[in-house]
mmCIF file of C-alpha atoms in Angstrom:
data_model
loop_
_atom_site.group_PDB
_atom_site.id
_atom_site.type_symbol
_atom_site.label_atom_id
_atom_site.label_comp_id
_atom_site.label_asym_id
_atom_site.label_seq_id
_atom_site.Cartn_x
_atom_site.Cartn_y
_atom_site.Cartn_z
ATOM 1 C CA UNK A 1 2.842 -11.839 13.808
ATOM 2 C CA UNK A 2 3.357 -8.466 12.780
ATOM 3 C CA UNK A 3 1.091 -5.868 14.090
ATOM 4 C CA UNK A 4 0.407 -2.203 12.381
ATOM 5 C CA UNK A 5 0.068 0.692 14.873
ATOM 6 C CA UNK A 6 -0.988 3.913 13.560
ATOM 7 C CA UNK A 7 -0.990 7.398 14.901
ATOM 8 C CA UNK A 8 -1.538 10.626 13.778
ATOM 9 C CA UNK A 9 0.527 13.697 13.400
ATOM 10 C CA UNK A 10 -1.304 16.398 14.649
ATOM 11 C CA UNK A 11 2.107 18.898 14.072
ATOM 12 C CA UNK A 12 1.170 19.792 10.217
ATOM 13 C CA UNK A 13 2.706 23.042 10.841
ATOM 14 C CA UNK A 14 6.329 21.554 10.893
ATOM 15 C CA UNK A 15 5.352 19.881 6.816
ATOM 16 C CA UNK A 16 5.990 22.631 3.873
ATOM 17 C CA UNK A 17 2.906 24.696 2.595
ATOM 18 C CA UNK A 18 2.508 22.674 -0.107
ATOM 19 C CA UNK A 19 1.958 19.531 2.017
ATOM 20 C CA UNK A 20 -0.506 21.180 4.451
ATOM 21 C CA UNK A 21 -3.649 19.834 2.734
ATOM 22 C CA UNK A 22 -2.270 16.288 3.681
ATOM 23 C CA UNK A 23 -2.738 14.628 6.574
ATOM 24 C CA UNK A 24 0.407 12.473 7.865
ATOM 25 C CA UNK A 25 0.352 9.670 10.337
ATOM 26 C CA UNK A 26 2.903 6.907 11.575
ATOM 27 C CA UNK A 27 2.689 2.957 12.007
ATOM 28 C CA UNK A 28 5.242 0.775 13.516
ATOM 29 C CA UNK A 29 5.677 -2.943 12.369
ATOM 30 C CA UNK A 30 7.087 -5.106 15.123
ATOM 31 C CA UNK A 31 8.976 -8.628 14.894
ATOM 32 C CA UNK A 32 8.391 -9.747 18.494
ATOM 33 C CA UNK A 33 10.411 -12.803 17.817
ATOM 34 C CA UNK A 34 13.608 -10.334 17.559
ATOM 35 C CA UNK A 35 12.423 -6.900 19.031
ATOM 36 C CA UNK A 36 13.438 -5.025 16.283
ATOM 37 C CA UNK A 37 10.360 -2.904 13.962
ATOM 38 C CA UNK A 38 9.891 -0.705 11.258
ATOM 39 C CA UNK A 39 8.960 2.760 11.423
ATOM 40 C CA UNK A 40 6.566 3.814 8.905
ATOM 41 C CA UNK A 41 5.732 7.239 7.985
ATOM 42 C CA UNK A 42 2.744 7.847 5.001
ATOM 43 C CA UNK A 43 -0.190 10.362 4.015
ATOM 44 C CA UNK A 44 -3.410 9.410 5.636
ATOM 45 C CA UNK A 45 -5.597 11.318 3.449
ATOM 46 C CA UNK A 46 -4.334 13.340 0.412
ATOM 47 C CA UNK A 47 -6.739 15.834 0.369
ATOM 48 C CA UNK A 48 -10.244 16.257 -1.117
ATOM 49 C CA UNK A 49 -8.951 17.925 -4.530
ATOM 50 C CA UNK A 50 -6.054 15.052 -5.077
ATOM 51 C CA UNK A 51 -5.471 13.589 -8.360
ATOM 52 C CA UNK A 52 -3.424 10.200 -7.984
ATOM 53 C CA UNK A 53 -3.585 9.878 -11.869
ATOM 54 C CA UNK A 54 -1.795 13.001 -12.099
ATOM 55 C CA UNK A 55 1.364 11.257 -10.211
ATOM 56 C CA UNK A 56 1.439 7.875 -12.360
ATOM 57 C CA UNK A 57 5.232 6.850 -11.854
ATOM 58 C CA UNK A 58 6.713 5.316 -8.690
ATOM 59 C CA UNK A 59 9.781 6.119 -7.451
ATOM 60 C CA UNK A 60 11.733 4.440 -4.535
ATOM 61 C CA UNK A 61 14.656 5.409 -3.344
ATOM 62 C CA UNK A 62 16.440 3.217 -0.975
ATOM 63 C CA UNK A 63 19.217 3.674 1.175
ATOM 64 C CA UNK A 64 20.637 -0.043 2.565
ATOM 65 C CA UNK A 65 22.717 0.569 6.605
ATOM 66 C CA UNK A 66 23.986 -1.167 9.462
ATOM 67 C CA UNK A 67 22.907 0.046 12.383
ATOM 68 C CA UNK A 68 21.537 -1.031 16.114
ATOM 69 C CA UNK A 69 18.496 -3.153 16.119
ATOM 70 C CA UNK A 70 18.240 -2.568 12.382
ATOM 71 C CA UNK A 71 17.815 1.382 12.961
ATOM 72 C CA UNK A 72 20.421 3.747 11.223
ATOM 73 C CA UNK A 73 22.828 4.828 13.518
ATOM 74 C CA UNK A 74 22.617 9.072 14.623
ATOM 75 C CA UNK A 75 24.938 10.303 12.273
ATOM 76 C CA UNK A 76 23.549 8.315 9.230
ATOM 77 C CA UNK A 77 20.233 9.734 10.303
ATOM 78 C CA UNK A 78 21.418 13.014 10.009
ATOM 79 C CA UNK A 79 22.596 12.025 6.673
ATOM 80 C CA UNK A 80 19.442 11.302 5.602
ATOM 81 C CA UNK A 81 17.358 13.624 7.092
ATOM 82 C CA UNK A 82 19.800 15.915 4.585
ATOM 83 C CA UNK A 83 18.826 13.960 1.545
ATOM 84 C CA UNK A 84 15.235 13.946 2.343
ATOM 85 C CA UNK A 85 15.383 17.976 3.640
ATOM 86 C CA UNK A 86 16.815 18.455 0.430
ATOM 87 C CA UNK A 87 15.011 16.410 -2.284
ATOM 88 C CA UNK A 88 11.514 16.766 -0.674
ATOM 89 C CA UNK A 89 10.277 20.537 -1.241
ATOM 90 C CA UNK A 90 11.939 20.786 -4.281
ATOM 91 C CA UNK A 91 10.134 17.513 -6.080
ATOM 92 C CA UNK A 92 6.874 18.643 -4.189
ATOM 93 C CA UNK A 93 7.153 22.456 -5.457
ATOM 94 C CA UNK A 94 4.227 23.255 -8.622
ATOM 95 C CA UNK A 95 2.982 19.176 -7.566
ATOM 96 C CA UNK A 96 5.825 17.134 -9.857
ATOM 97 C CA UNK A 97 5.615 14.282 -7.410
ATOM 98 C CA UNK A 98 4.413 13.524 -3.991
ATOM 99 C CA UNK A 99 6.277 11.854 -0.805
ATOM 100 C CA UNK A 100 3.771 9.350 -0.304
ATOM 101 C CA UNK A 101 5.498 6.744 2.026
ATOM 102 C CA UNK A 102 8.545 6.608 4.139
ATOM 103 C CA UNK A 103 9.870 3.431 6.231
ATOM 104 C CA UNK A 104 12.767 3.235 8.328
ATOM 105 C CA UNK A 105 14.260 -0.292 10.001
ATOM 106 C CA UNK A 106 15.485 -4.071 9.393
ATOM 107 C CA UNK A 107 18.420 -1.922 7.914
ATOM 108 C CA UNK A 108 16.834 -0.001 4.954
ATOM 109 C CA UNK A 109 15.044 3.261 4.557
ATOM 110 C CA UNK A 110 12.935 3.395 1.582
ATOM 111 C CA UNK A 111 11.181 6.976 0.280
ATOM 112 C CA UNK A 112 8.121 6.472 -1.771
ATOM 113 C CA UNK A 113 7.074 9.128 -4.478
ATOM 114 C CA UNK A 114 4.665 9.028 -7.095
ATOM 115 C CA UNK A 115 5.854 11.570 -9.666
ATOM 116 C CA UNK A 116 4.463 13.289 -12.981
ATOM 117 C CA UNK A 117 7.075 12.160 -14.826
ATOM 118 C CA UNK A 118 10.225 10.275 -14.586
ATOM 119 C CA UNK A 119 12.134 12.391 -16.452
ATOM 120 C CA UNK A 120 11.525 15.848 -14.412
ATOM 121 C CA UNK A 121 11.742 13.414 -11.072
ATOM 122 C CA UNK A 122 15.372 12.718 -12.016
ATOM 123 C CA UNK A 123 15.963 16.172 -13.443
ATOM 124 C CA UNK A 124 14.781 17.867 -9.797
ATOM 125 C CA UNK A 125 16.836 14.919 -8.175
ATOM 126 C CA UNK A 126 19.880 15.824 -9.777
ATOM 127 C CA UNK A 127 19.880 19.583 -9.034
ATOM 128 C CA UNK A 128 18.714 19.241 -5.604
ATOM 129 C CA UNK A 129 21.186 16.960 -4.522
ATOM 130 C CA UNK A 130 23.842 17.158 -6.675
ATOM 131 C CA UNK A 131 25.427 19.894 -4.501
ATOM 132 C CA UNK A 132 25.524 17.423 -1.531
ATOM 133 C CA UNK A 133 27.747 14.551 -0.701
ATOM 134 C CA UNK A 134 26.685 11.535 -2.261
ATOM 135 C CA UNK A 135 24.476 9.520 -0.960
ATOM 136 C CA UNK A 136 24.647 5.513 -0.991
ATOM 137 C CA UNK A 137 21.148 5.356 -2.277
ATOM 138 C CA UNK A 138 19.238 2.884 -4.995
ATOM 139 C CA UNK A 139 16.758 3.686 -7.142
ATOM 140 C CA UNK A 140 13.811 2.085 -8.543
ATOM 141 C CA UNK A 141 11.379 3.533 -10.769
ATOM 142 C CA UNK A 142 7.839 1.885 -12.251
ATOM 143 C CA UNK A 143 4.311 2.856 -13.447
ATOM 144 C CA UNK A 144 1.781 2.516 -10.958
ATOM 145 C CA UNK A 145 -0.992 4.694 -12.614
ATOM 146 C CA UNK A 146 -3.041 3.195 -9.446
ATOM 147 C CA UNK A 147 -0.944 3.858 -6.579
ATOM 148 C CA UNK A 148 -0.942 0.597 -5.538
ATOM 149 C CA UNK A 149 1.709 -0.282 -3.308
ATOM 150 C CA UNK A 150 0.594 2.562 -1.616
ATOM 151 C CA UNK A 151 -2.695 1.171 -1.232
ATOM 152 C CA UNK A 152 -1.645 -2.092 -0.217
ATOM 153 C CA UNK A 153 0.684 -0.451 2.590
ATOM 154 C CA UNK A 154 -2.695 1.911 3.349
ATOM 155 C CA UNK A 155 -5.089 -1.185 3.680
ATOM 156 C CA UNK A 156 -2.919 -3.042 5.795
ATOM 157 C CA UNK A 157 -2.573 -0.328 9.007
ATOM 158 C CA UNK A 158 -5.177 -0.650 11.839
ATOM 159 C CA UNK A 159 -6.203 2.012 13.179
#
């Protein structure tokens, strides 16, 4: 059975000012039948004045590897430590979308944002990365005027 661990990050100094009224934590999912998990990284609490309704679209990016165990390798981490460093802030900058939940393992690394619009999600996309290598990356967008896979990811972590 797979277990949900949480912890919290106590570091919010290392997230952008813009993120600093959210409170981050990290769960890790673990098949004990193989050894290998999934790293989960999501906003514990959004902060008092948070709107969800604001952010009605969904957008998931995913990024399919190979790597050890089901973990990306060092050197495709780096590479997408790059695409998050870079598409982040700038999609988080006057609150166009929010980075709500990240997971990492069983060979995919999914980012979860719930955005204003689609439109100005894939406008900020474009310029932010579009000066970078590309990057082997899906994406899937939806309404979710309820947040709810977010909620369903939230309800299932104990704590």
């Amino acid at each position: 059975m797979i277990r949900f661990i949480a912890c919290i990050f106590l570091s919010i100094t290392m997230l952008p000012a813009f993120a600093q009224s959210q409170t981050w934590a990290t769960a890790v999912s673990k098949n004990k039948a193989d050894g290998t998990a999934i790293i989960f990284r999501y906003i514990k609490d959004l902060g008092p004045n948070f709107k969800r309704e604001v952010q009605p679209i969904r957008v998931i990016i995913s990024w399919k590897y190979e790597g050890p165990n089901g973990m990306p390798a060092s050197e495709m981490n780096v590479r997408m430590n790059e695409l998050e460093d870079a598409l982040y802030p700038a999609v988080a900058a006057n609150g166009l979308a929010t980075l709500a939940l990240v997971s990492t393992g069983n060979g995919l690394k999914e980012w979860i944002f719930y955005s204003k619009t689609e439109a100005e999600f894939f406008s900020v996309l474009n310029k932010s990365l579009g000066r970078l290598k590309p990057f082997p990356i899906e994406i899937h967008v939806a309404e979710d005027r309820v947040w709810r896979s977010y909620e369903e990811f939230r309800t299932s972590v104990e704590e």
